[in-house]
Short mmCIF file of N, CA and C in Angstrom, two decimals:
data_model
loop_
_atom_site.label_atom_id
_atom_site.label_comp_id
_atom_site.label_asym_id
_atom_site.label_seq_id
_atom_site.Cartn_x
_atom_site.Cartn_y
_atom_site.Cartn_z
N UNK T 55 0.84 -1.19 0.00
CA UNK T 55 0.00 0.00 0.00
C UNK T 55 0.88 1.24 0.00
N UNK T 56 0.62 2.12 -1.10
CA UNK T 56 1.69 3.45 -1.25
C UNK T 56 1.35 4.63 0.29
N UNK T 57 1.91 4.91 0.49
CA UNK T 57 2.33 5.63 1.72
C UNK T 57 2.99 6.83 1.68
N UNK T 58 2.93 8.19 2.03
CA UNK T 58 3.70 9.13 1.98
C UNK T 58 3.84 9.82 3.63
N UNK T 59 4.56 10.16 4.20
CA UNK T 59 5.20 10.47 5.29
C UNK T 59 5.83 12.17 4.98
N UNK T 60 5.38 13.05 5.41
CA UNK T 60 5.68 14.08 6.09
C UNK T 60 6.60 14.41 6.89
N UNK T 61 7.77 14.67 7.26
CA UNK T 61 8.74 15.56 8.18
C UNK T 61 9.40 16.86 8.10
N UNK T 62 9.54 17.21 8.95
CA UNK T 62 10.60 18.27 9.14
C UNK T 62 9.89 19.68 9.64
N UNK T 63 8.57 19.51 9.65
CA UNK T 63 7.91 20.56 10.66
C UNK T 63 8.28 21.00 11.62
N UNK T 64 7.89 22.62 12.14
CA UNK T 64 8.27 22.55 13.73
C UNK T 64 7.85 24.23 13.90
N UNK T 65 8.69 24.50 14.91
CA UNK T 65 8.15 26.04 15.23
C UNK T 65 9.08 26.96 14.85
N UNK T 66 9.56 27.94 14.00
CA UNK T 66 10.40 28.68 13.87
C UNK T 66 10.37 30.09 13.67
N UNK T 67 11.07 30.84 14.26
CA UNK T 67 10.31 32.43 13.81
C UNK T 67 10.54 33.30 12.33
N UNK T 68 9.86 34.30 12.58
CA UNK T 68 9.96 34.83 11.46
C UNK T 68 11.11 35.21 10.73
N UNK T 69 11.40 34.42 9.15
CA UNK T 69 12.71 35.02 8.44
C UNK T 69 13.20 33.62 8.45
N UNK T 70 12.70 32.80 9.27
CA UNK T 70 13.45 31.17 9.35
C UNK T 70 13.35 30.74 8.17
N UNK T 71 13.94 29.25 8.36
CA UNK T 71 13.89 28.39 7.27
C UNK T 71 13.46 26.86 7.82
N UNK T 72 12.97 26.39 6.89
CA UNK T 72 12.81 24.39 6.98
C UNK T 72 12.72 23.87 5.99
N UNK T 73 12.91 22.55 6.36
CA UNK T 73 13.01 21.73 4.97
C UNK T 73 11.95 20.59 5.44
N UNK T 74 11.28 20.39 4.47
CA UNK T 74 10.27 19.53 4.59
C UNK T 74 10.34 18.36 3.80
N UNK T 75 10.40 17.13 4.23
CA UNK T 75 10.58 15.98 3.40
C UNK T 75 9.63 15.20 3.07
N UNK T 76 9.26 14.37 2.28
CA UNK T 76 8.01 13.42 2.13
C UNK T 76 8.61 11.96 1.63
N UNK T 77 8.59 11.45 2.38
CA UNK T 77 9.36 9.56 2.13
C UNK T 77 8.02 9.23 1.31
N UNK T 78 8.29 8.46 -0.03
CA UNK T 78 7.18 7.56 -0.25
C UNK T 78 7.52 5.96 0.09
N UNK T 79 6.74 5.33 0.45
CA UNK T 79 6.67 4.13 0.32
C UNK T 79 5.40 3.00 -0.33
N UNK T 80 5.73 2.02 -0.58
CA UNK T 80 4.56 0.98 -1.34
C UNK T 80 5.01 1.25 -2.43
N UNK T 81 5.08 1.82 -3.02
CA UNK T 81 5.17 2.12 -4.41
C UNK T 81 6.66 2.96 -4.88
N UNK T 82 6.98 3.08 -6.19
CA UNK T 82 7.38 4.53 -6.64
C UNK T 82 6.72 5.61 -7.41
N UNK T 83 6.87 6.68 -6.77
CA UNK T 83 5.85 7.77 -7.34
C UNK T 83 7.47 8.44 -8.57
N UNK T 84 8.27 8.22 -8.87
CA UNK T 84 8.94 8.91 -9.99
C UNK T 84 8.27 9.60 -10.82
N UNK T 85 7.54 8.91 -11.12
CA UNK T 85 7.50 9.65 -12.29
C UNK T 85 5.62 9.79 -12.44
N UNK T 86 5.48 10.34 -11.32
CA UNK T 86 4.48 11.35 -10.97
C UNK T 86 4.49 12.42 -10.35
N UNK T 87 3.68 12.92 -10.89
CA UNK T 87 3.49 14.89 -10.83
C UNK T 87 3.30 14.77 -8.96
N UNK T 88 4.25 15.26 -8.45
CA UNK T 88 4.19 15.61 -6.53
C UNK T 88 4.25 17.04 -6.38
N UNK T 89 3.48 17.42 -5.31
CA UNK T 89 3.03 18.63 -5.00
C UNK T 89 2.92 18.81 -3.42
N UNK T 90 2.84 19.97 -3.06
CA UNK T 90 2.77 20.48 -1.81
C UNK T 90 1.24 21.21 -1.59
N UNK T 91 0.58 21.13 -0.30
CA UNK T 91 -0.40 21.43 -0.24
C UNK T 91 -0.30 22.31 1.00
N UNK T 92 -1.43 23.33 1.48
CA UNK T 92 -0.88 23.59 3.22
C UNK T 92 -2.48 23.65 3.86
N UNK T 93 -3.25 23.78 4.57
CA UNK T 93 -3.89 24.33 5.16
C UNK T 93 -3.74 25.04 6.64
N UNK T 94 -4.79 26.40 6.54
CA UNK T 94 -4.82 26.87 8.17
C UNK T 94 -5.81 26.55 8.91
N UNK T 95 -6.03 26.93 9.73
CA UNK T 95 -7.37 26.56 10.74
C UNK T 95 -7.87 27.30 9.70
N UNK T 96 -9.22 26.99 9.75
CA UNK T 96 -10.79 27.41 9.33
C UNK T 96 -10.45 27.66 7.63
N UNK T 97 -9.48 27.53 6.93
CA UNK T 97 -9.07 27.80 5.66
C UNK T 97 -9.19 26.58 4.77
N UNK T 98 -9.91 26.41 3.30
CA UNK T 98 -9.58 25.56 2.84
C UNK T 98 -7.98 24.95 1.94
N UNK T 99 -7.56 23.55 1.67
CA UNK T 99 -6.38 23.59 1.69
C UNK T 99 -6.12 24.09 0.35
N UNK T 100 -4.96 24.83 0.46
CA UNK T 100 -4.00 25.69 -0.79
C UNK T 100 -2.96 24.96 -1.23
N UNK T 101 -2.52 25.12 -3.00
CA UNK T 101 -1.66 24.85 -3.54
C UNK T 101 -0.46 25.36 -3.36
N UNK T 102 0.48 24.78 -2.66
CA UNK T 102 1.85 25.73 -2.88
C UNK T 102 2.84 25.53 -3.76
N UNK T 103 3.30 24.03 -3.98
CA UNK T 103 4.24 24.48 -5.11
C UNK T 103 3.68 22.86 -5.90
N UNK T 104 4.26 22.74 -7.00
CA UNK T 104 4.47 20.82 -7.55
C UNK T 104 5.92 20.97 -8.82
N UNK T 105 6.01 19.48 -8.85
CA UNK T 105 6.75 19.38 -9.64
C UNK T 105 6.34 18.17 -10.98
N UNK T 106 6.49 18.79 -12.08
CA UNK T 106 6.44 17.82 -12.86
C UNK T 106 6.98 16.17 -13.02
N UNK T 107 6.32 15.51 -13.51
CA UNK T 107 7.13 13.72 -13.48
C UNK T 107 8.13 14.03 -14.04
N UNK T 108 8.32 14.75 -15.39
CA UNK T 108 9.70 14.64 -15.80
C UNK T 108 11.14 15.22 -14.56
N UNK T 109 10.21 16.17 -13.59
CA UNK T 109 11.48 16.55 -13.02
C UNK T 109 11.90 18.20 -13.11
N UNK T 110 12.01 18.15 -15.04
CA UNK T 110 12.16 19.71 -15.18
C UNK T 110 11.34 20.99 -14.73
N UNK T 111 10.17 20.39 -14.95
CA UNK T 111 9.20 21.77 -14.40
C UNK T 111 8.85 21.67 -13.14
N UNK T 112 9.11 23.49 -12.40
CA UNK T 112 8.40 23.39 -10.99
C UNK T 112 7.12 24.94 -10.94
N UNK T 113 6.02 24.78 -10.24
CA UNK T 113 4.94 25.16 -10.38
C UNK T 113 4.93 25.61 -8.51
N UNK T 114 4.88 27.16 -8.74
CA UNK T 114 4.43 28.16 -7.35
C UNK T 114 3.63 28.37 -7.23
N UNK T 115 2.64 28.79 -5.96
CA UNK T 115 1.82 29.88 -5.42
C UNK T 115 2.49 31.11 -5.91
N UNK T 116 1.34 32.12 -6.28
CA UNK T 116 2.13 33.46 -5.55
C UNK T 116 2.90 33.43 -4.65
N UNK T 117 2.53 32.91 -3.35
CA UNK T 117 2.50 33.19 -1.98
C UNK T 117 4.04 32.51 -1.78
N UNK T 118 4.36 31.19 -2.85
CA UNK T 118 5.50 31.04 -2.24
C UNK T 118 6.62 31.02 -3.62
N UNK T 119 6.31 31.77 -4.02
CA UNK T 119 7.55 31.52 -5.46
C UNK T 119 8.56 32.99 -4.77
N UNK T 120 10.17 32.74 -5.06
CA UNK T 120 10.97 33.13 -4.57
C UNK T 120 11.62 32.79 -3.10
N UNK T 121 10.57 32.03 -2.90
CA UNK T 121 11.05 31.90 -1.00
C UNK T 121 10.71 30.49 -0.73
N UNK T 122 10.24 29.46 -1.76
CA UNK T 122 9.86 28.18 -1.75
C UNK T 122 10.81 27.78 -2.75
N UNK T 123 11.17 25.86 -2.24
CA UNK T 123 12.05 25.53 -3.69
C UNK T 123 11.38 24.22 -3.09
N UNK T 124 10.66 23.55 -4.21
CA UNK T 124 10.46 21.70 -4.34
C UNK T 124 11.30 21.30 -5.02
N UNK T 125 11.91 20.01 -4.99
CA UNK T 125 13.01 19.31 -5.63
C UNK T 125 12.06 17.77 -5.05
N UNK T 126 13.46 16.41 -5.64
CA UNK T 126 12.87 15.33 -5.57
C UNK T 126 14.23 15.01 -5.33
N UNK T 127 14.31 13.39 -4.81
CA UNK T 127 14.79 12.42 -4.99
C UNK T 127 14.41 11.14 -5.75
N UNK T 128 14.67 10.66 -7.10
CA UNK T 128 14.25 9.64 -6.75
C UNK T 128 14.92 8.52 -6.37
N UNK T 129 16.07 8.69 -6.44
CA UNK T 129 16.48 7.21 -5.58
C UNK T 129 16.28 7.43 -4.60
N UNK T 130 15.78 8.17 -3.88
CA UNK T 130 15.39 8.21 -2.25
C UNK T 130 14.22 7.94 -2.11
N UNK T 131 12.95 8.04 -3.66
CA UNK T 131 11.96 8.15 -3.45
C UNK T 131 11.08 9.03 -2.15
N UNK T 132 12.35 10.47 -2.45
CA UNK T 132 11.61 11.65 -1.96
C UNK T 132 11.60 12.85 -2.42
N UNK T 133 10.59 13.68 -1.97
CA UNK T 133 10.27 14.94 -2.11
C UNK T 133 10.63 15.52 -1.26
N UNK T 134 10.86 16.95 -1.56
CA UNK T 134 11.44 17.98 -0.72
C UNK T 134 10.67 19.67 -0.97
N UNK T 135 10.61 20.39 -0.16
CA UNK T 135 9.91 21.63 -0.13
C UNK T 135 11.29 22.69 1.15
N UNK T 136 11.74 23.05 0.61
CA UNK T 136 12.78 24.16 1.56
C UNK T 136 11.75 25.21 1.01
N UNK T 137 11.58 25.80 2.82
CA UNK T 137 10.58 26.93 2.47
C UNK T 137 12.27 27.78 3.34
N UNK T 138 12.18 28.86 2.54
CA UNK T 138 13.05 30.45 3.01
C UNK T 138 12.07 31.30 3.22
N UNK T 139 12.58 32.24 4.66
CA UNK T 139 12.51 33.70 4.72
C UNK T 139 10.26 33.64 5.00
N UNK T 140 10.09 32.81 5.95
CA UNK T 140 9.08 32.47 6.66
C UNK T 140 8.12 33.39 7.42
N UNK T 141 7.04 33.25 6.83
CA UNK T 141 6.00 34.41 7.55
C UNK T 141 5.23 33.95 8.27
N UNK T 142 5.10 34.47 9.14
CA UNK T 142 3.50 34.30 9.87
C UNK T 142 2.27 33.77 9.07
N UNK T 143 1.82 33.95 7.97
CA UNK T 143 1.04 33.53 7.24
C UNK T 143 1.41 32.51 6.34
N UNK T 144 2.19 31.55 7.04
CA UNK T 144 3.21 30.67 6.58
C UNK T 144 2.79 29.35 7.41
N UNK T 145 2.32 29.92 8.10
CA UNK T 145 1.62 28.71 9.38
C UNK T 145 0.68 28.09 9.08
N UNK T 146 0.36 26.54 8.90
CA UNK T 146 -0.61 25.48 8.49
C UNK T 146 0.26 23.86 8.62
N UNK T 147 -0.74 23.00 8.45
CA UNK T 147 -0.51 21.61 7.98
C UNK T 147 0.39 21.66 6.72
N UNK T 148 1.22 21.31 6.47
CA UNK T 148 1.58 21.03 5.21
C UNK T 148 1.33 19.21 4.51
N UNK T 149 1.30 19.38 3.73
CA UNK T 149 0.83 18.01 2.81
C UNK T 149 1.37 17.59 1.95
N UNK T 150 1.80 16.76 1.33
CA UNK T 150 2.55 16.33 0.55
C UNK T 150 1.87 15.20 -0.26
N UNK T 151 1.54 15.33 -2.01
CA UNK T 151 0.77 14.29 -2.24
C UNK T 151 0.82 14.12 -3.80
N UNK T 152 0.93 13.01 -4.25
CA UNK T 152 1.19 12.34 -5.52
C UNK T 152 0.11 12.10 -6.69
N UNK T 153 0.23 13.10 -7.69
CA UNK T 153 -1.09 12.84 -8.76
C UNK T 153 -1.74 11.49 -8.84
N UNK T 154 -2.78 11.35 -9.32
CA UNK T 154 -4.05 10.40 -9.59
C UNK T 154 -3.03 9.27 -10.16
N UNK T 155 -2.34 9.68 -11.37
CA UNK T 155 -1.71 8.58 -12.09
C UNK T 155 -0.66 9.08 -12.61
N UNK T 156 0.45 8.03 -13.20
CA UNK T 156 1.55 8.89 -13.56
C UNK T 156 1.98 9.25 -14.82
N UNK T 157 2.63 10.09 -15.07
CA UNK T 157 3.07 10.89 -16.49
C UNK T 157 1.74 12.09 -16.74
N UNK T 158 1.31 12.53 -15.50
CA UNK T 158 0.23 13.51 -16.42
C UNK T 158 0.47 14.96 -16.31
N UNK T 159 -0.39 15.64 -16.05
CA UNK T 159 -0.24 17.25 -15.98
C UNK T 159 -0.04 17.88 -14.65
N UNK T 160 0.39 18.57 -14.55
CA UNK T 160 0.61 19.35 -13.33
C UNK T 160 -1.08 20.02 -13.03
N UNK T 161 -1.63 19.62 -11.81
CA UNK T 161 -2.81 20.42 -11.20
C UNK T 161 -2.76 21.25 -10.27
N UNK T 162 -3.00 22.07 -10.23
CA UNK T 162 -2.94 22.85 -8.55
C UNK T 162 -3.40 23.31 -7.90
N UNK T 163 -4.54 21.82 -7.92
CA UNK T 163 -5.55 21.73 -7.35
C UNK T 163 -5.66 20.28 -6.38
N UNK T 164 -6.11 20.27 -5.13
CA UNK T 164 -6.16 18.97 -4.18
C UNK T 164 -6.71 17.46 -5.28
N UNK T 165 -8.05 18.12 -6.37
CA UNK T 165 -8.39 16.98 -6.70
C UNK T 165 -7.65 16.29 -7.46
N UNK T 166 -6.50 17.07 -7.80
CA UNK T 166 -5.72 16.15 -8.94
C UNK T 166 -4.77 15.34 -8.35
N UNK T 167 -5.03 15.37 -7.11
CA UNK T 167 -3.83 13.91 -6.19
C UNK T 167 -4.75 12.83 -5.68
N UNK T 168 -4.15 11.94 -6.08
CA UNK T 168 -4.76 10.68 -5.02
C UNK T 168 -4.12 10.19 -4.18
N UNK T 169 -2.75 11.02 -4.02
CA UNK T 169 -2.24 10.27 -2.95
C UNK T 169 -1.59 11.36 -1.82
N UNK T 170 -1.81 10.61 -0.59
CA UNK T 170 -1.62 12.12 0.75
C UNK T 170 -0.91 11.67 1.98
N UNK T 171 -0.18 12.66 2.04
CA UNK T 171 0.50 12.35 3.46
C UNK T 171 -0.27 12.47 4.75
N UNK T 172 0.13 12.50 5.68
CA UNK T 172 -0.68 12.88 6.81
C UNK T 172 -0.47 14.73 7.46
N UNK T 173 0.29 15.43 7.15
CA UNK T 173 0.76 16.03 7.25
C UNK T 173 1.40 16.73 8.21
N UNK T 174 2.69 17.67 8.25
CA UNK T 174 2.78 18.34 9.24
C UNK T 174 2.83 19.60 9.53
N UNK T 175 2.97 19.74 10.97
CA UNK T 175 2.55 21.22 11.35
C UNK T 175 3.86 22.32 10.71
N UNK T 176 3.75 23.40 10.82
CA UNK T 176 4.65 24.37 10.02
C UNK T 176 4.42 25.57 10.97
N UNK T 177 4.68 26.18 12.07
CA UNK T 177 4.55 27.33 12.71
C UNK T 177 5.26 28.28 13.11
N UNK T 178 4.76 29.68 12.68
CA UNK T 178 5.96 30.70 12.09
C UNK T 178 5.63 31.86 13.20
N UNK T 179 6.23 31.94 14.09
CA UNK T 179 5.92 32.94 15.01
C UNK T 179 6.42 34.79 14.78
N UNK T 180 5.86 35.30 14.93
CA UNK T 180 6.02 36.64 14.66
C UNK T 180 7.32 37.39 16.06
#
């Protein structure tokens, strides 16, 4: 059963940095479109960044292009999200989750994943 795992959350103040990892397991997601998701309290969840299966293309929020970088592993069969230079409005669940099927289009949108981490917390104190 494919599995994705979340780390590297935590509490950091404003201007910080983290790196957020996503282990897959059960499967390999290579060469599927992976993406980052976040939600806040009472907010529905937002697109922040993805990356194409091939690898070459990567896809921002407004909110986080210049100060967000997704990358991959795949012989590690992981994903990565280094968020820089951290705001207060930076604070949510983060998610980590693998398109419907593989080789397709970049969405950046929740419905275009079928696959989800559990996620973790991300909190950016002022």
């Amino acid at each position: 059963q494919a599995q994705l795992v979340e780390t590297g959350g935590g509490l950091v103040q404003t201007g910080g940095s983290l790196r957020l990892s996503c282990a897959a397991s059960g499967r390999t997601f290579s060469n599927y479109v992976m993406g980052w998701f976040r939600q806040a309290p009472g907010k529905e969840r937002e697109f922040v960044a993805a990356l194409s299966w091939t690898g070459r293309n990567t896809y921002y929020a407004d909110s986080a292009k210049g100060r967000f970088t997704i990358s991959r592993d795949n012989a590690k069969n992981t994903v990565y999200l280094q968020m820089d230079s951290l705001k207060p409005e930076d604070t949510a669940v983060y998610y980590c989750a693998a398109a419907n099927n593989p080789a397709g289009p970049v969405v950046p949108t929740p419905r275009g994943y079928g696959y989800w981490g559990q996620g973790t917390q991300v909190t950016v104190s002022s």
